[in-house]
């Protein structure tokens, strides 16, 4: 059972959440884009938010800058967060633009706001859970999508909330965070998404 719970820390690592959010957008939106456009979108998001960060993580690990892809040490989080912020900015500037993918643009913009907040807290030696930050961002983005497109997604949202709980349990089991750090991460992920609802709901 312990190994099963720990698996969720890897399955729902923050680098995968942008791709999950994009998949939800593709399946729920009614933009009527052609299949090739959605495929290109997914490829671009996956390359910039998964492949490139993982490549950089392993380079940083080889250089001794970080211990692992979990980046448990608060002082080691600066470079990965700055890297992720830069890659997300490139994505918003070149691919997920406001005029092309309206709702998805705000998901990534909210994610940048959350990452900026987590980055700022590092200088106060405060460690927020990036796993919970990412999971709550995804959950509240999907909640916004459901409302925007008038979709009854009670079971989907319930599943996402359960997954948030399982991921939190996984992080506690790994002794990666305290309850307070998990709660802080959840709030940091939620707030920008909810605030940005004003602009697209």
PDB file of N, CA and C in Angstrom, residues 5-59:
ATOM      1  N   UNK A   5       0.925   4.392  -2.753  1.00  0.00           N
ATOM      2  CA  UNK A   5       0.723   5.808  -2.431  1.00  0.00           C
ATOM      3  C   UNK A   5       1.909   6.646  -2.906  1.00  0.00           C
ATOM      4  N   UNK A   6       3.127   6.120  -2.702  1.00  0.00           N
ATOM      5  CA  UNK A   6       4.321   6.857  -3.118  1.00  0.00           C
ATOM      6  C   UNK A   6       4.368   7.063  -4.625  1.00  0.00           C
ATOM      7  N   UNK A   7       3.771   6.131  -5.370  1.00  0.00           N
ATOM      8  CA  UNK A   7       3.750   6.218  -6.829  1.00  0.00           C
ATOM      9  C   UNK A   7       3.099   7.509  -7.314  1.00  0.00           C
ATOM     10  N   UNK A   8       2.126   8.013  -6.541  1.00  0.00           N
ATOM     11  CA  UNK A   8       1.393   9.211  -6.951  1.00  0.00           C
ATOM     12  C   UNK A   8       2.279  10.461  -6.952  1.00  0.00           C
ATOM     13  N   UNK A   9       3.342  10.464  -6.153  1.00  0.00           N
ATOM     14  CA  UNK A   9       4.265  11.600  -6.174  1.00  0.00           C
ATOM     15  C   UNK A   9       4.982  11.715  -7.509  1.00  0.00           C
ATOM     16  N   UNK A  10       5.134  10.572  -8.178  1.00  0.00           N
ATOM     17  CA  UNK A  10       5.802  10.564  -9.480  1.00  0.00           C
ATOM     18  C   UNK A  10       4.803  10.739 -10.624  1.00  0.00           C
ATOM     19  N   UNK A  11       3.649  10.075 -10.513  1.00  0.00           N
ATOM     20  CA  UNK A  11       2.631  10.191 -11.564  1.00  0.00           C
ATOM     21  C   UNK A  11       2.110  11.615 -11.687  1.00  0.00           C
ATOM     22  N   UNK A  12       2.012  12.302 -10.550  1.00  0.00           N
ATOM     23  CA  UNK A  12       1.485  13.668 -10.549  1.00  0.00           C
ATOM     24  C   UNK A  12       2.564  14.668 -10.144  1.00  0.00           C
ATOM     25  N   UNK A  13       3.771  14.415 -10.658  1.00  0.00           N
ATOM     26  CA  UNK A  13       4.862  15.376 -10.476  1.00  0.00           C
ATOM     27  C   UNK A  13       4.463  16.684 -11.172  1.00  0.00           C
ATOM     28  N   UNK A  14       4.846  17.833 -10.610  1.00  0.00           N
ATOM     29  CA  UNK A  14       4.450  19.125 -11.200  1.00  0.00           C
ATOM     30  C   UNK A  14       4.751  19.294 -12.683  1.00  0.00           C
ATOM     31  N   UNK A  15       5.795  18.640 -13.200  1.00  0.00           N
ATOM     32  CA  UNK A  15       6.107  18.824 -14.624  1.00  0.00           C
ATOM     33  C   UNK A  15       5.042  18.227 -15.539  1.00  0.00           C
ATOM     34  N   UNK A  16       4.261  17.264 -15.023  1.00  0.00           N
ATOM     35  CA  UNK A  16       3.238  16.637 -15.858  1.00  0.00           C
ATOM     36  C   UNK A  16       1.908  17.393 -15.859  1.00  0.00           C
ATOM     37  N   UNK A  17       1.699  18.244 -14.865  1.00  0.00           N
ATOM     38  CA  UNK A  17       0.399  18.902 -14.694  1.00  0.00           C
ATOM     39  C   UNK A  17       0.023  19.812 -15.868  1.00  0.00           C
ATOM     40  N   UNK A  18       0.939  20.593 -16.456  1.00  0.00           N
ATOM     41  CA  UNK A  18       0.559  21.387 -17.634  1.00  0.00           C
ATOM     42  C   UNK A  18       0.014  20.540 -18.780  1.00  0.00           C
ATOM     43  N   UNK A  19       0.597  19.364 -18.981  1.00  0.00           N
ATOM     44  CA  UNK A  19       0.097  18.467 -20.034  1.00  0.00           C
ATOM     45  C   UNK A  19      -1.286  17.947 -19.681  1.00  0.00           C
ATOM     46  N   UNK A  20      -1.497  17.590 -18.411  1.00  0.00           N
ATOM     47  CA  UNK A  20      -2.827  17.137 -17.981  1.00  0.00           C
ATOM     48  C   UNK A  20      -3.862  18.247 -18.181  1.00  0.00           C
ATOM     49  N   UNK A  21      -3.495  19.475 -17.819  1.00  0.00           N
ATOM     50  CA  UNK A  21      -4.405  20.603 -18.000  1.00  0.00           C
ATOM     51  C   UNK A  21      -4.740  20.832 -19.459  1.00  0.00           C
ATOM     52  N   UNK A  22      -3.746  20.674 -20.325  1.00  0.00           N
ATOM     53  CA  UNK A  22      -3.966  20.833 -21.764  1.00  0.00           C
ATOM     54  C   UNK A  22      -4.877  19.739 -22.301  1.00  0.00           C
ATOM     55  N   UNK A  23      -4.709  18.522 -21.808  1.00  0.00           N
ATOM     56  CA  UNK A  23      -5.585  17.415 -22.221  1.00  0.00           C
ATOM     57  C   UNK A  23      -7.032  17.692 -21.826  1.00  0.00           C
ATOM     58  N   UNK A  24      -7.246  18.187 -20.611  1.00  0.00           N
ATOM     59  CA  UNK A  24      -8.601  18.553 -20.189  1.00  0.00           C
ATOM     60  C   UNK A  24      -9.169  19.624 -21.111  1.00  0.00           C
ATOM     61  N   UNK A  25      -8.357  20.605 -21.445  1.00  0.00           N
ATOM     62  CA  UNK A  25      -8.803  21.680 -22.333  1.00  0.00           C
ATOM     63  C   UNK A  25      -9.198  21.129 -23.696  1.00  0.00           C
ATOM     64  N   UNK A  26      -8.381  20.241 -24.247  1.00  0.00           N
ATOM     65  CA  UNK A  26      -8.648  19.658 -25.565  1.00  0.00           C
ATOM     66  C   UNK A  26      -9.969  18.897 -25.567  1.00  0.00           C
ATOM     67  N   UNK A  27     -10.223  18.130 -24.512  1.00  0.00           N
ATOM     68  CA  UNK A  27     -11.430  17.301 -24.475  1.00  0.00           C
ATOM     69  C   UNK A  27     -12.694  18.072 -24.090  1.00  0.00           C
ATOM     70  N   UNK A  28     -12.533  19.178 -23.368  1.00  0.00           N
ATOM     71  CA  UNK A  28     -13.712  19.894 -22.877  1.00  0.00           C
ATOM     72  C   UNK A  28     -14.078  21.137 -23.684  1.00  0.00           C
ATOM     73  N   UNK A  29     -13.115  21.733 -24.375  1.00  0.00           N
ATOM     74  CA  UNK A  29     -13.395  22.991 -25.070  1.00  0.00           C
ATOM     75  C   UNK A  29     -14.214  22.756 -26.336  1.00  0.00           C
ATOM     76  N   UNK A  30     -14.886  23.816 -26.789  1.00  0.00           N
ATOM     77  CA  UNK A  30     -15.684  23.721 -28.021  1.00  0.00           C
ATOM     78  C   UNK A  30     -15.155  24.705 -29.068  1.00  0.00           C
ATOM     79  N   UNK A  31     -13.843  24.813 -29.147  1.00  0.00           N
ATOM     80  CA  UNK A  31     -13.230  25.734 -30.113  1.00  0.00           C
ATOM     81  C   UNK A  31     -13.257  25.210 -31.537  1.00  0.00           C
ATOM     82  N   UNK A  32     -13.563  23.935 -31.668  1.00  0.00           N
ATOM     83  CA  UNK A  32     -13.697  23.299 -32.990  1.00  0.00           C
ATOM     84  C   UNK A  32     -12.437  23.446 -33.842  1.00  0.00           C
ATOM     85  N   UNK A  33     -11.298  23.322 -33.198  1.00  0.00           N
ATOM     86  CA  UNK A  33     -10.050  23.318 -33.947  1.00  0.00           C
ATOM     87  C   UNK A  33      -9.862  21.948 -34.585  1.00  0.00           C
ATOM     88  N   UNK A  34      -9.088  21.896 -35.647  1.00  0.00           N
ATOM     89  CA  UNK A  34      -8.869  20.614 -36.300  1.00  0.00           C
ATOM     90  C   UNK A  34      -7.915  19.764 -35.463  1.00  0.00           C
ATOM     91  N   UNK A  35      -7.959  18.463 -35.703  1.00  0.00           N
ATOM     92  CA  UNK A  35      -7.182  17.507 -34.917  1.00  0.00           C
ATOM     93  C   UNK A  35      -5.692  17.836 -34.926  1.00  0.00           C
ATOM     94  N   UNK A  36      -5.189  18.253 -36.080  1.00  0.00           N
ATOM     95  CA  UNK A  36      -3.759  18.557 -36.211  1.00  0.00           C
ATOM     96  C   UNK A  36      -3.349  19.724 -35.311  1.00  0.00           C
ATOM     97  N   UNK A  37      -4.253  20.705 -35.128  1.00  0.00           N
ATOM     98  CA  UNK A  37      -3.945  21.850 -34.276  1.00  0.00           C
ATOM     99  C   UNK A  37      -3.832  21.429 -32.814  1.00  0.00           C
ATOM    100  N   UNK A  38      -4.749  20.573 -32.384  1.00  0.00           N
ATOM    101  CA  UNK A  38      -4.700  20.071 -31.015  1.00  0.00           C
ATOM    102  C   UNK A  38      -3.460  19.209 -30.793  1.00  0.00           C
ATOM    103  N   UNK A  39      -3.122  18.398 -31.796  1.00  0.00           N
ATOM    104  CA  UNK A  39      -1.934  17.541 -31.691  1.00  0.00           C
ATOM    105  C   UNK A  39      -0.672  18.383 -31.561  1.00  0.00           C
ATOM    106  N   UNK A  40      -0.580  19.430 -32.383  1.00  0.00           N
ATOM    107  CA  UNK A  40       0.570  20.331 -32.323  1.00  0.00           C
ATOM    108  C   UNK A  40       0.641  21.021 -30.967  1.00  0.00           C
ATOM    109  N   UNK A  41      -0.510  21.440 -30.452  1.00  0.00           N
ATOM    110  CA  UNK A  41      -0.567  22.081 -29.139  1.00  0.00           C
ATOM    111  C   UNK A  41      -0.017  21.154 -28.060  1.00  0.00           C
ATOM    112  N   UNK A  42      -0.484  19.909 -28.056  1.00  0.00           N
ATOM    113  CA  UNK A  42      -0.039  18.941 -27.050  1.00  0.00           C
ATOM    114  C   UNK A  42       1.458  18.672 -27.155  1.00  0.00           C
ATOM    115  N   UNK A  43       1.957  18.573 -28.374  1.00  0.00           N
ATOM    116  CA  UNK A  43       3.392  18.334 -28.576  1.00  0.00           C
ATOM    117  C   UNK A  43       4.213  19.501 -28.033  1.00  0.00           C
ATOM    118  N   UNK A  44       3.766  20.729 -28.328  1.00  0.00           N
ATOM    119  CA  UNK A  44       4.493  21.913 -27.867  1.00  0.00           C
ATOM    120  C   UNK A  44       4.495  22.004 -26.345  1.00  0.00           C
ATOM    121  N   UNK A  45       3.332  21.767 -25.741  1.00  0.00           N
ATOM    122  CA  UNK A  45       3.230  21.817 -24.278  1.00  0.00           C
ATOM    123  C   UNK A  45       4.102  20.735 -23.652  1.00  0.00           C
ATOM    124  N   UNK A  46       4.037  19.522 -24.194  1.00  0.00           N
ATOM    125  CA  UNK A  46       4.810  18.405 -23.645  1.00  0.00           C
ATOM    126  C   UNK A  46       6.318  18.667 -23.751  1.00  0.00           C
ATOM    127  N   UNK A  47       6.735  19.196 -24.868  1.00  0.00           N
ATOM    128  CA  UNK A  47       8.170  19.454 -25.058  1.00  0.00           C
ATOM    129  C   UNK A  47       8.682  20.537 -24.108  1.00  0.00           C
ATOM    130  N   UNK A  48       7.911  21.625 -23.974  1.00  0.00           N
ATOM    131  CA  UNK A  48       8.373  22.761 -23.178  1.00  0.00           C
ATOM    132  C   UNK A  48       8.171  22.586 -21.676  1.00  0.00           C
ATOM    133  N   UNK A  49       7.202  21.773 -21.278  1.00  0.00           N
ATOM    134  CA  UNK A  49       6.920  21.648 -19.844  1.00  0.00           C
ATOM    135  C   UNK A  49       7.290  20.294 -19.256  1.00  0.00           C
ATOM    136  N   UNK A  50       7.630  19.328 -20.097  1.00  0.00           N
ATOM    137  CA  UNK A  50       8.032  18.011 -19.588  1.00  0.00           C
ATOM    138  C   UNK A  50       9.442  17.644 -20.058  1.00  0.00           C
ATOM    139  N   UNK A  51       9.626  17.513 -21.363  1.00  0.00           N
ATOM    140  CA  UNK A  51      10.913  17.037 -21.884  1.00  0.00           C
ATOM    141  C   UNK A  51      12.078  17.972 -21.544  1.00  0.00           C
ATOM    142  N   UNK A  52      11.898  19.256 -21.797  1.00  0.00           N
ATOM    143  CA  UNK A  52      12.996  20.196 -21.532  1.00  0.00           C
ATOM    144  C   UNK A  52      13.298  20.336 -20.040  1.00  0.00           C
ATOM    145  N   UNK A  53      12.281  20.483 -19.164  1.00  0.00           N
ATOM    146  CA  UNK A  53      12.585  20.540 -17.730  1.00  0.00           C
ATOM    147  C   UNK A  53      13.276  19.285 -17.212  1.00  0.00           C
ATOM    148  N   UNK A  54      12.818  18.099 -17.637  1.00  0.00           N
ATOM    149  CA  UNK A  54      13.453  16.865 -17.175  1.00  0.00           C
ATOM    150  C   UNK A  54      14.900  16.779 -17.652  1.00  0.00           C
ATOM    151  N   UNK A  55      15.137  17.226 -18.877  1.00  0.00           N
ATOM    152  CA  UNK A  55      16.510  17.246 -19.390  1.00  0.00           C
ATOM    153  C   UNK A  55      17.389  18.158 -18.543  1.00  0.00           C
ATOM    154  N   UNK A  56      16.871  19.356 -18.248  1.00  0.00           N
ATOM    155  CA  UNK A  56      17.627  20.293 -17.414  1.00  0.00           C
ATOM    156  C   UNK A  56      17.823  19.760 -15.998  1.00  0.00           C
ATOM    157  N   UNK A  57      16.796  19.083 -15.457  1.00  0.00           N
ATOM    158  CA  UNK A  57      16.903  18.518 -14.114  1.00  0.00           C
ATOM    159  C   UNK A  57      18.080  17.552 -14.024  1.00  0.00           C
ATOM    160  N   UNK A  58      18.194  16.682 -15.016  1.00  0.00           N
ATOM    161  CA  UNK A  58      19.272  15.695 -14.989  1.00  0.00           C
ATOM    162  C   UNK A  58      20.634  16.347 -15.204  1.00  0.00           C
ATOM    163  N   UNK A  59      20.675  17.424 -15.973  1.00  0.00           N
ATOM    164  CA  UNK A  59      21.925  18.180 -16.125  1.00  0.00           C
ATOM    165  C   UNK A  59      22.305  18.819 -14.790  1.00  0.00           C
TER     166      UNK A  59
END
